[in-house]
Coordinates of C-alpha atoms and ligand atoms in Angstrom, one line a residue:
X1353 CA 0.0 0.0 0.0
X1354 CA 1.4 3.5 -1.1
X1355 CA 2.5 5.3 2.0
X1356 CA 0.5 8.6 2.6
X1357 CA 2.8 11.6 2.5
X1358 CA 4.0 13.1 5.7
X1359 CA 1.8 16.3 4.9
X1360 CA -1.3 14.0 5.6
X1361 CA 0.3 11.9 7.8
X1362 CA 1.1 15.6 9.7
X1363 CA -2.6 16.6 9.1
X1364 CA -4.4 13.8 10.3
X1365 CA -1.8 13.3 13.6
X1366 CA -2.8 16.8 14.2
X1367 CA -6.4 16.6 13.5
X1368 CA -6.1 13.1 16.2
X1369 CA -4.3 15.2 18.5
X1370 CA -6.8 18.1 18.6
X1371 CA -9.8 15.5 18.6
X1372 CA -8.2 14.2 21.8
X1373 CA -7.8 17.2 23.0
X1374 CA -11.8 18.4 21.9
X1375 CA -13.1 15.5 23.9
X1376 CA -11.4 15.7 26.9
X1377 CA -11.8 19.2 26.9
X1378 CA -15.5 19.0 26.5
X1379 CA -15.7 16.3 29.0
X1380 CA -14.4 18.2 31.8
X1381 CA -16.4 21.0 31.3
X1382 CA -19.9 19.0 30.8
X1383 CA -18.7 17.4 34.3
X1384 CA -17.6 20.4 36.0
X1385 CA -20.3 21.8 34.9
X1386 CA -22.4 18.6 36.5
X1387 CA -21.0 19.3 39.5
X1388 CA -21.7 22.9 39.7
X1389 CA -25.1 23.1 38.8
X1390 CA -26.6 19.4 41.1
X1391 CA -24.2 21.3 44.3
X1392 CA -26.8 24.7 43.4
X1393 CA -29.5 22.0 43.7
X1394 CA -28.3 20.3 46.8
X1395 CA -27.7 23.6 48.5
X1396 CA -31.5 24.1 48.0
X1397 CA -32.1 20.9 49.3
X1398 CA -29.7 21.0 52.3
X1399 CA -31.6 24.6 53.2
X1400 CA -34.7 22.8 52.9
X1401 CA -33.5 19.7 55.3
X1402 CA -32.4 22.9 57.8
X1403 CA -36.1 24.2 58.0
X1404 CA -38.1 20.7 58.2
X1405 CA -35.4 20.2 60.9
X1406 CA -36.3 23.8 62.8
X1407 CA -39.8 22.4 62.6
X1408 CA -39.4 18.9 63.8
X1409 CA -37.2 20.8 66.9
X1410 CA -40.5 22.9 67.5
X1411 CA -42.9 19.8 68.2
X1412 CA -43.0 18.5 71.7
X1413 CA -40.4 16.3 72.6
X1414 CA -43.0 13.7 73.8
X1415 CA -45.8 14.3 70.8
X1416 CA -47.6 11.3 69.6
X1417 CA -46.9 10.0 66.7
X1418 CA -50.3 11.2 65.4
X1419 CA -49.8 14.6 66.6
X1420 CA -46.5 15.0 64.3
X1421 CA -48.3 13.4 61.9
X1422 CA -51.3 16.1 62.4
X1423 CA -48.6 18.9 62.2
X1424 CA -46.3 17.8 59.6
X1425 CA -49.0 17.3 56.9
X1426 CA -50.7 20.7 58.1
X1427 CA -47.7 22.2 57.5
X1428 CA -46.3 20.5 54.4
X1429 CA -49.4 19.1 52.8
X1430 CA -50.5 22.6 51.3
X1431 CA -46.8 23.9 50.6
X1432 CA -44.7 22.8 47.4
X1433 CA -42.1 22.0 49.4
X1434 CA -43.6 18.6 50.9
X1435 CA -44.5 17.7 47.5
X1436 CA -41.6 15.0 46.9
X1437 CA -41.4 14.5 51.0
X1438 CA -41.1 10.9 53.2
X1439 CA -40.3 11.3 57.0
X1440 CA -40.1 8.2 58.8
X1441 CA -39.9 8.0 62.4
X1442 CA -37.0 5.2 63.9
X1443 CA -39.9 2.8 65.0
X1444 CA -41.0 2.5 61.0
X1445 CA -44.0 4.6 61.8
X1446 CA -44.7 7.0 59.1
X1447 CA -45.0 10.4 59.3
X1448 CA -45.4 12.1 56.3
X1449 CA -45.4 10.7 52.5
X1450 CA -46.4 13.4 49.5
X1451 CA -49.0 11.8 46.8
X1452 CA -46.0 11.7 44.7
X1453 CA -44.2 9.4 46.8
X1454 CA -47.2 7.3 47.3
X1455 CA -47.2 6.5 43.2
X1456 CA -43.8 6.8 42.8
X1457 CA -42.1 4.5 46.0
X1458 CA -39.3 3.6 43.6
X1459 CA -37.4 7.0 44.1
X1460 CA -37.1 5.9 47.5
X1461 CA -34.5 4.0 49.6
X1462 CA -34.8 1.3 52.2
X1463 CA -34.3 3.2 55.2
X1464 CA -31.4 1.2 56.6
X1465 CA -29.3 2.0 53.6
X1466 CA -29.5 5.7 55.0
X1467 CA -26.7 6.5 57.2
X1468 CA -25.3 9.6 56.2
X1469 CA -26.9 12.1 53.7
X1470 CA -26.9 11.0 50.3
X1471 CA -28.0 13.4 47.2
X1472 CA -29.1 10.9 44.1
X1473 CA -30.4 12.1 40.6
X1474 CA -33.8 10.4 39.7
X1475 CA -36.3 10.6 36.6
X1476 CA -39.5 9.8 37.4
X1477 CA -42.2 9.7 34.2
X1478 CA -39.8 12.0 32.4
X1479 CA -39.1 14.8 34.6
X1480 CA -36.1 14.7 36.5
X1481 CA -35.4 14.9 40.3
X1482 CA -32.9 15.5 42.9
X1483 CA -33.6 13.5 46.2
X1484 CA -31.5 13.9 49.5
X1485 CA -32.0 11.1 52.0
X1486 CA -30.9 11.8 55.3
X1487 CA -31.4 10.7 59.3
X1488 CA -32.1 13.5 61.6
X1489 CA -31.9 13.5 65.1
X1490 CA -33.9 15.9 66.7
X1491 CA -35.3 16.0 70.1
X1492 CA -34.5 12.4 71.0
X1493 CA -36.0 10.9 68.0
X1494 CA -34.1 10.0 64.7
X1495 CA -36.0 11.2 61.6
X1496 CA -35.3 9.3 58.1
X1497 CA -35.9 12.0 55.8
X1498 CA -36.2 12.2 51.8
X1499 CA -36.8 14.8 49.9
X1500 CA -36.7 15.3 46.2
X1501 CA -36.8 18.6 44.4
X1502 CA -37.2 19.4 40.2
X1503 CA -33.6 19.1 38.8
X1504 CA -35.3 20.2 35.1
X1505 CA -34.0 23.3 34.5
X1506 CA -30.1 22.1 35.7
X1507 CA -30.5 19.0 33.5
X1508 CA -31.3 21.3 30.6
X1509 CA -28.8 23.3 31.1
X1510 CA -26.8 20.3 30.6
X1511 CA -27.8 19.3 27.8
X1512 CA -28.0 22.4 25.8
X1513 CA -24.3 22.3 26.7
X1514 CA -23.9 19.1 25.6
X1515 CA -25.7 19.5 22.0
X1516 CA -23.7 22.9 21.4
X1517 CA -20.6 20.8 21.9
X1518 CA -21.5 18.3 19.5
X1519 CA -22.8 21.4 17.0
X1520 CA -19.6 23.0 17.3
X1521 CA -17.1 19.9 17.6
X1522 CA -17.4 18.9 13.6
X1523 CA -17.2 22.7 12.4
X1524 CA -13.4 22.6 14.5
X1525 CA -12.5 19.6 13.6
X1526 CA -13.1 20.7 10.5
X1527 CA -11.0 23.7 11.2
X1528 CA -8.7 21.8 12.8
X1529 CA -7.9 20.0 9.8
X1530 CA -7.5 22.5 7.5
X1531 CA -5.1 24.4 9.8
X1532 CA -2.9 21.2 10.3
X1533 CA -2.5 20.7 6.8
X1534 CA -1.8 24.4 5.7
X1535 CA 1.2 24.2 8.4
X1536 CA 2.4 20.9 7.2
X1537 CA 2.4 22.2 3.5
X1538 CA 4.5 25.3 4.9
X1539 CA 6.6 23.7 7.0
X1540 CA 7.4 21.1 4.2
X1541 CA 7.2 23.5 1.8
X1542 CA 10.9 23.7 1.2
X1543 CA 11.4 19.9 1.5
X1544 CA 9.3 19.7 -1.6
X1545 CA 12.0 22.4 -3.5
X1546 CA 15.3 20.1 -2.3
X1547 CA 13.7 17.2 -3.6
X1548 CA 12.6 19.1 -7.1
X1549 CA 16.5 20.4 -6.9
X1550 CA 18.0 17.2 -6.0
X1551 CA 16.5 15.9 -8.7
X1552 CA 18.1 18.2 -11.1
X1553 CA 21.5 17.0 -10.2
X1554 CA 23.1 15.1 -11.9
X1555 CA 26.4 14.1 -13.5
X1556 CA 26.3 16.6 -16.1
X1557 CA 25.5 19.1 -13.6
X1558 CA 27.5 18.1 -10.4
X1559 CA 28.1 21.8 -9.3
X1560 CA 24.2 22.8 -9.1
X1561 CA 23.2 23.0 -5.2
X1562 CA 20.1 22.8 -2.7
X1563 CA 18.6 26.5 -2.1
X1564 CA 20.3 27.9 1.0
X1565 CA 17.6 27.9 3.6
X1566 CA 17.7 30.4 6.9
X1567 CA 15.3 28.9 8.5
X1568 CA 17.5 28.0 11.3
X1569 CA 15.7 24.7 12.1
X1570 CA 16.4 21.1 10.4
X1571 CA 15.8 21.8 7.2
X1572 CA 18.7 24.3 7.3
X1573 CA 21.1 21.5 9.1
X1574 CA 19.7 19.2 6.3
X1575 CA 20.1 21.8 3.3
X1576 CA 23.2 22.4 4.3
X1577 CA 24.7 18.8 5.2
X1578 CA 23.5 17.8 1.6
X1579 CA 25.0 20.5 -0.1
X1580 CA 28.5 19.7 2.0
X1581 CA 27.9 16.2 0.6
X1582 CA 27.6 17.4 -2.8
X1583 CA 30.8 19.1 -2.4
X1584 CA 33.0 16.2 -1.4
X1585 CA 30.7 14.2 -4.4
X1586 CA 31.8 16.7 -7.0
X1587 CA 35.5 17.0 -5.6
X1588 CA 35.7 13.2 -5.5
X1589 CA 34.3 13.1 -9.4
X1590 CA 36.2 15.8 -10.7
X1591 CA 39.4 14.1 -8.9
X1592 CA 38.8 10.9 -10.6
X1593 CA 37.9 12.5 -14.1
X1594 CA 40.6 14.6 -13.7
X1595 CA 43.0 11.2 -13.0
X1596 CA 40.9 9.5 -15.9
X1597 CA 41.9 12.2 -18.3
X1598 CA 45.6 12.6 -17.0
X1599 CA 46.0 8.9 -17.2
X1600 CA 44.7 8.3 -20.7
X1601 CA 47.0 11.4 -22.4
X1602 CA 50.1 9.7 -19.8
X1603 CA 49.2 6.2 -21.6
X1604 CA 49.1 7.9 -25.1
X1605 CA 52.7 9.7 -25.2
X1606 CA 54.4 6.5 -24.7
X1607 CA 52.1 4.3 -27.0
X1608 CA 52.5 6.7 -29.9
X1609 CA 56.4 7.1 -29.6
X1610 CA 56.4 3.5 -30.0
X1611 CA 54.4 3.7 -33.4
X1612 CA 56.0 6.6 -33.9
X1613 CA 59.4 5.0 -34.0
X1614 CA 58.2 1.7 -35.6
X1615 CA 56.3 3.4 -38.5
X1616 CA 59.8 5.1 -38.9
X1617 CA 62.0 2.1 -39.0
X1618 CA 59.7 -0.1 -41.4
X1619 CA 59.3 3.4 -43.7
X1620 CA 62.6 1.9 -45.5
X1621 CA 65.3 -0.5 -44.8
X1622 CA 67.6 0.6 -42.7
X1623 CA 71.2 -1.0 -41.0
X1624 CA 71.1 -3.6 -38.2
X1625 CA 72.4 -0.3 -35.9
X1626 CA 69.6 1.4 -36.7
X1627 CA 67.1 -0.9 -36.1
X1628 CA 68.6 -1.9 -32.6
X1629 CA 68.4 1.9 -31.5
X1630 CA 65.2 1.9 -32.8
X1631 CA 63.9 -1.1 -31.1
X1632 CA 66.3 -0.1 -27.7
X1633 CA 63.5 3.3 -28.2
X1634 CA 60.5 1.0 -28.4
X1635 CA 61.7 -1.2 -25.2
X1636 CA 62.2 2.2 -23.1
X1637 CA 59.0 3.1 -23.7
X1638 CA 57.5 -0.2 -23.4
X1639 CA 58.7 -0.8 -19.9
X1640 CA 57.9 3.3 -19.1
X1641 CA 54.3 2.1 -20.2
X1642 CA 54.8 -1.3 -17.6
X1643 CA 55.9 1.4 -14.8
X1644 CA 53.1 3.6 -15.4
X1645 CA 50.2 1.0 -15.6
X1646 CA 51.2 -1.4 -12.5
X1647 CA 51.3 2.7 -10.7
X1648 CA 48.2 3.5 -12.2
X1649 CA 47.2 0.0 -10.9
X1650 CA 48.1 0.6 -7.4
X1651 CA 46.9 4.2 -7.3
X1652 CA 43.2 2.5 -8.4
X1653 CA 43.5 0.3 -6.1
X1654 CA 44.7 2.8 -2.8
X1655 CA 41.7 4.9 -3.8
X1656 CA 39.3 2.2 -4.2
X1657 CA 40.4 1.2 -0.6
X1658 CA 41.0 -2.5 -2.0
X1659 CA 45.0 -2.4 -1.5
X1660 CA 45.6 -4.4 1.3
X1661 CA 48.5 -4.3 3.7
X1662 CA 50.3 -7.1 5.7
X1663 CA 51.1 -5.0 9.0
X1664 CA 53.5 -6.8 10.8
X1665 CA 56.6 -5.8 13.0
X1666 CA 59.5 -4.7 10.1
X1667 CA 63.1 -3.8 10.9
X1668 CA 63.6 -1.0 9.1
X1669 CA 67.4 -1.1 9.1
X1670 CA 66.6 -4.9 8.3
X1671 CA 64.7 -3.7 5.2
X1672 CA 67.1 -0.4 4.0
X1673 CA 70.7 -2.8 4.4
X1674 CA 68.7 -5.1 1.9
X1675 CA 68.1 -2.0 -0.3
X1676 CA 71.4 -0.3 -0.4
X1677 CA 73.2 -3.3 -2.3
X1678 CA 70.9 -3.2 -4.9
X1679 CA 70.7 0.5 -5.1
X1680 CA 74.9 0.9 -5.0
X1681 CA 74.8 -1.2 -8.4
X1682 CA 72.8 1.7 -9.9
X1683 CA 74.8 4.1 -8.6
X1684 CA 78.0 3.0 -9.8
X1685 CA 76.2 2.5 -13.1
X1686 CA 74.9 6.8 -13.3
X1687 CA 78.6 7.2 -11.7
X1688 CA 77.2 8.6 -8.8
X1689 CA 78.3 8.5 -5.2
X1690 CA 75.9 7.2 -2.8
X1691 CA 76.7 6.3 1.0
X1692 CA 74.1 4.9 3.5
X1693 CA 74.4 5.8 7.6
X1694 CA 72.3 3.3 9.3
X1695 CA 71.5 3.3 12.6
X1696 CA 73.4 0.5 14.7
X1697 CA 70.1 -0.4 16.8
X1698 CA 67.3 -2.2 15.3
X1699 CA 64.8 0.0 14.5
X1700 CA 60.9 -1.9 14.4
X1701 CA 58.1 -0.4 12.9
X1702 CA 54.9 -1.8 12.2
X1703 CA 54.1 -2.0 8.7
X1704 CA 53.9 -3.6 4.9
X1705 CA 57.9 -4.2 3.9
X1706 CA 56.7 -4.6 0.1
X1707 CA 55.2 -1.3 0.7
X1708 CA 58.0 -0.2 2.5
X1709 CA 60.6 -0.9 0.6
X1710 CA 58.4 0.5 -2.6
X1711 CA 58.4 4.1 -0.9
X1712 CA 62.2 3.7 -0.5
X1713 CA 62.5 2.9 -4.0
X1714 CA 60.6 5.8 -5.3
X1715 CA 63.0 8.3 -3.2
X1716 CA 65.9 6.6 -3.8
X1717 CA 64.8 6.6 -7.7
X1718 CA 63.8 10.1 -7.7
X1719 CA 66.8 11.1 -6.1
X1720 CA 68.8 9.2 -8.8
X1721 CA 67.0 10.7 -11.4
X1722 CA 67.3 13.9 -10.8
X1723 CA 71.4 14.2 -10.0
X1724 CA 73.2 14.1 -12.5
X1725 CA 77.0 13.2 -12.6
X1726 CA 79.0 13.6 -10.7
X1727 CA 77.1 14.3 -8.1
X1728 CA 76.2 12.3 -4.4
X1729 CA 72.8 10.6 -2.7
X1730 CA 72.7 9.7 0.7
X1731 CA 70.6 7.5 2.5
X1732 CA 70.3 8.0 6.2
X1733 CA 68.2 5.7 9.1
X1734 CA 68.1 7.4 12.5
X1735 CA 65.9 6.5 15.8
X1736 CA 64.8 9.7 17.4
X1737 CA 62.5 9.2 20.4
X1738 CA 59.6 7.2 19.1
X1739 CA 60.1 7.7 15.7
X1740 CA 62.4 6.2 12.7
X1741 CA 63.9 9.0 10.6
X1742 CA 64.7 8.0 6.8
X1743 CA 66.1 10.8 4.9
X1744 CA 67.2 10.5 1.4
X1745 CA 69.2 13.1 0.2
X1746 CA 70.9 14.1 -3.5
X1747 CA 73.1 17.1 -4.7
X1748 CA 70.5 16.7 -7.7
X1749 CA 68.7 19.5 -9.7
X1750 CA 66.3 20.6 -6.5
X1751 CA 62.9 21.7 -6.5
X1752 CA 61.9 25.2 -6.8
X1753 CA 60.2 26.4 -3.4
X1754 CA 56.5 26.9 -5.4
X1755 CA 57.3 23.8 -6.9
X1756 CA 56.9 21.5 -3.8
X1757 CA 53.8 21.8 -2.5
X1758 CA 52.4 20.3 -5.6
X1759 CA 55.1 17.5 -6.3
X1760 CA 52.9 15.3 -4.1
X1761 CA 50.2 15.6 -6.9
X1762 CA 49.4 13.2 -9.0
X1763 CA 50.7 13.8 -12.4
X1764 CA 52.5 16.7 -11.4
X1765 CA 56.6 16.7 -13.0
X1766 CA 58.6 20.0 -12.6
X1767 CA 60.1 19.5 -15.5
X1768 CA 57.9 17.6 -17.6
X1769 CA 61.1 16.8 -20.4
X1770 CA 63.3 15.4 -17.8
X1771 CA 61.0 13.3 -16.3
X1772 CA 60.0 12.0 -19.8
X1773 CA 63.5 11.0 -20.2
X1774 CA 64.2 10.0 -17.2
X1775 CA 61.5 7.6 -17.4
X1776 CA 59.0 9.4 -14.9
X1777 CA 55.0 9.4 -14.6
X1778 CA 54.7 11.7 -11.9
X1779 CA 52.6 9.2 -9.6
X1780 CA 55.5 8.0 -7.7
X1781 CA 55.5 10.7 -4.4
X1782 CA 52.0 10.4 -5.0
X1783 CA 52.3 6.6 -4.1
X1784 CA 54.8 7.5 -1.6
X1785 CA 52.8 10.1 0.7
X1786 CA 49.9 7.4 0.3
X1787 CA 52.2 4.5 2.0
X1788 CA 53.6 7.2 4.6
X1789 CA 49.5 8.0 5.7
X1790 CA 48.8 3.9 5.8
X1791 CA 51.8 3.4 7.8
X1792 CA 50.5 6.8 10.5
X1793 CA 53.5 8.6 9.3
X1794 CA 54.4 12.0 7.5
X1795 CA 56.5 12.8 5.0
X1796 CA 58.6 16.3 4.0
X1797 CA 60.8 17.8 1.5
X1798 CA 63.8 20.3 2.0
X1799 CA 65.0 21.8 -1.2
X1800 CA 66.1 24.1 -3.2
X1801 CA 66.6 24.8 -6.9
X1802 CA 69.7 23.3 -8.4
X1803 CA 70.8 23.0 -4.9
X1804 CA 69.9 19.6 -4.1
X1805 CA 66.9 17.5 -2.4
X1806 CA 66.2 16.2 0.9
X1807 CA 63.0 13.6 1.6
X1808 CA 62.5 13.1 5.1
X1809 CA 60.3 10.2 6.2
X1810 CA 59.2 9.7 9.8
X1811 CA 57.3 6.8 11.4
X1812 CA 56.0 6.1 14.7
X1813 CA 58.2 3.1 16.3
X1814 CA 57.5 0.3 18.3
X1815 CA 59.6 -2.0 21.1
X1816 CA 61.5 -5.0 19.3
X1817 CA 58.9 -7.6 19.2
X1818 CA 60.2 -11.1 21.0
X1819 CA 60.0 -12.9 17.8
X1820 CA 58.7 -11.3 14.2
X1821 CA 54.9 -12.3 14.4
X1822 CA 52.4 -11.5 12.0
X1823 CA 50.7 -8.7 13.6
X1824 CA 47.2 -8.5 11.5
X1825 CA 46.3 -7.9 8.1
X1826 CA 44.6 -4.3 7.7
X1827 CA 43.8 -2.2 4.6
Ligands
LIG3395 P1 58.4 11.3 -11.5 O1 58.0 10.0 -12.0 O2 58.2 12.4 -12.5 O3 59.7 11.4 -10.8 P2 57.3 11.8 -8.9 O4 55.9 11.9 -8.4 O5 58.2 10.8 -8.2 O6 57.2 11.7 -10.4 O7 57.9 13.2 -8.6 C1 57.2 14.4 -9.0 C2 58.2 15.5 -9.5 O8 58.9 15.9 -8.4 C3 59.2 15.0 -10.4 O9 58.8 15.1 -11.8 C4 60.3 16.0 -10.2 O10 60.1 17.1 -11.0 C5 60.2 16.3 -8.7 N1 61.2 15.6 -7.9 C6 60.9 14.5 -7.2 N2 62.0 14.0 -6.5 C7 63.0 14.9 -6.8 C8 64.4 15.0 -6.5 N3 65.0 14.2 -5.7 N4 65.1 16.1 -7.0 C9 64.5 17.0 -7.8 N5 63.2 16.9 -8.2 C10 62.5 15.9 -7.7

């Protein structure tokens, strides 16, 4: 069944509400009301009870029962007020009953059931009645007395309250309901313009945004935490179009050098010299395209949150003493110097040593890539407090002050030539900053143009584990 909207569902919870509300309301009153109007009555009455008692005081104490009777009807008989009268004397013998009474014995109580004075509402051949039943003890004798006087006019009153309730009760409701759903339409009002917004948002469109509300109430904080939302949406997109874009016109440089170069070499026949420099052109790109795909790979996968680390306890000076060997062999082939200064105490971190080892590789590369000969790269491992310092340092080109905010960015080369030839995507301190914030660590460059680089790496420690366990496996 198709949900009603919350405008109705508003209304009618309203319109419930105020129904409620009506009934009890109108309740109360009748009953107060009640009350009010039978304690007017039973004043009357009580007053009335005070004189027939003055009078029984009068008689002789000793007077025969015939004598009260003699003076009681005398007395009551020919006035209104003993219409609706009983007096019983405590022997049973009767005193007085009014012609009423006489037809009507229903109205009246046994006259043990009379202890204290009781006010009841009767209706007697349509009419209705207030009785009071009550003992009186008066000059030695006790007296049960009842007494009934017209209650029509309070009764009426009643119900002409009553039926202008009811009258009146549909027309607010009615009101009520009206009311309710005006204030849900312009309270939700603006609900209705997000969604017809929302809608209009799309891919195409990313940058449209909700209306700014001031209302100061939910619908602001909601407004205003969806357009927040859209703005990390968009940023996300436009980062990954952006990286889409960059990525396609990276892959195309190298795959059109290669045709390039082997449309040039089959244009006519050339010597076996030429063909090998040739083909040695096609193989550098090739494997520049290898290097760039397996880091677009591993950039897809860091920001699809898919990479997955093996944390466990690594020794870093473990890890960098393994690196150095390999890394001297390059050196001496760029006839560069490069000396290492490892710290003699282990140093533990925890950590992935593929991933490790890969941000190493990238400095150390960079660092390589950019000195040219002669010049020197230094590798450093300290242990300062509860961190591990790894500097890598060059007497390389530098990096231009302006430059090195942005040579975290993906994509982004100084000098986009020498990074071409060098073999470069640009993704590699991109890589490297996102292994340094997986591993809780922070990464910093000192440079300055043609004055050298220095990369500073710095990793929260931990105590040298008893054995080298496998800690955990987290992304
Ligand atoms: P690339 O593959 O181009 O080296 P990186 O992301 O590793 O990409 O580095 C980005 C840019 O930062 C490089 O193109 C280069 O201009 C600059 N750079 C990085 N390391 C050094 C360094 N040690 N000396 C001078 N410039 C560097």
């Amino acid at each position: 069944m198709k949900r009603l909207s919350i405008g109705v569902r508003l209304m009618l919870w309203y319109l419930a509400i105020f129904a409620i509300g009506e009934i009890v309301f109108g309740a109360s009153m009748w009953l107060i009301l009640r009350h009010n109007l039978y304690d007017i009555v039973d004043d009357g009455l009580e007053s009335q009870m005070e004189d027939l008692k003055n009078f029984l005081e009068a008689q002789k104490p000793n007077a025969t029962v015939a004598k009260l009777q003699e003076e009681v009807n005398e007395t009551y008989a020919i006035e209104h007020s003993g219409d609706f009268l009983q007096i019983h004397l405590e022997t049973g013998d009767l005193i007085y009953r009014s012609s009423f009474l006489e037809k009507h014995p229903a109205v009246l109580m046994p006259p043990d059931q009379i202890k204290r004075t009781i006010f009841r509402s009767r209706k007697v051949d349509g009419r209705h009645f207030r009785f009071a039943y009550e003992k009186l003890d008066v000059n030695g004798h006790t007296y049960t007395v009842e007494m009934g006087v017209h209650a029509g006019d309070a009764v009426a009153t009643l119900q002409l309250f009553r039926s202008s309730l009811l009258m009146f009760a549909p027309g607010l409701l009615l009101v009520a309901a009206v009311v309710g759903y005006w204030m849900s339409r312009r309270a939700l009002g603006p609900v209705d313009a997000l969604v017809k917004t929302a809608h209009e948002i799309g891919g195409a469109n990313l940058g449209g945004r909700l209306q700014k509300l001031e209302t100061g109430d939910e619908l602001q904080r909601l407004s205003d935490t969806l357009n927040a939302m859209l703005d990390r949406i968009e940023t996300a997109f436009r980062r990954v179009t952006q990286f889409t874009a960059d990525a396609s016109h990276e892959l195309r440089t190298p795959v059109s050098l290669i045709r390039t170069e082997a449309e040039l070499a089959l244009r006519r026949s050339r010597g076996e010299a030429e063909y090998k420099e040739s083909l040695r052109h096609i193989l550098f790109e090739a494997e520049r395209t290898t290097v760039l795909i397996e880091q677009l790979l591993a950039i897809a996968r860091a920001d699809s949150g898919r990479e997955t680390l093996h944390i466990r306890a690594v020794d870093l000076r473990q890890t960098l003493t393994h690196l150095v060997d390999s890394w001297k062999q390059v050196a001496a082939i760029r006839a560069l110097q490069f000396s290492a200064s490892l710290d003699d105490t282990n140093t533990f971190v925890m950590g992935d040593e593929t991933m490790l080892r890969r941000l190493i590789d990238i400095l150390l590369d960079n660092a390589f890539k950019y000195t040219p000969s002669p010049g020197s790269v230094w590798l450093s491992l300290e242990h300062r407090g509860q961190s591990a310092l790894i500097t890598v340092q060059d007497s390389g080109v530098g990096i231009a002050e302006e430059d090195q905010v942005r040579i975290f960015e993906r994509f982004y080369r100084v000098d986009k030539a020498r990074s071409r030839a060098q073999g470069g995507t640009g993704l590699g301190l991109a890589i490297a900053q996102w292994i340094v914030t997986q591993h809780r660590g922070s990464i910093r460059v000192q440079s300055r143009a043609e004055a050298g680089a220095t990369f500073q790496v710095e990793l929260p420690t931990i105590a040298a584990p008893a054995q080298n366990p496998a800690a955990s496996v987290a992304k």
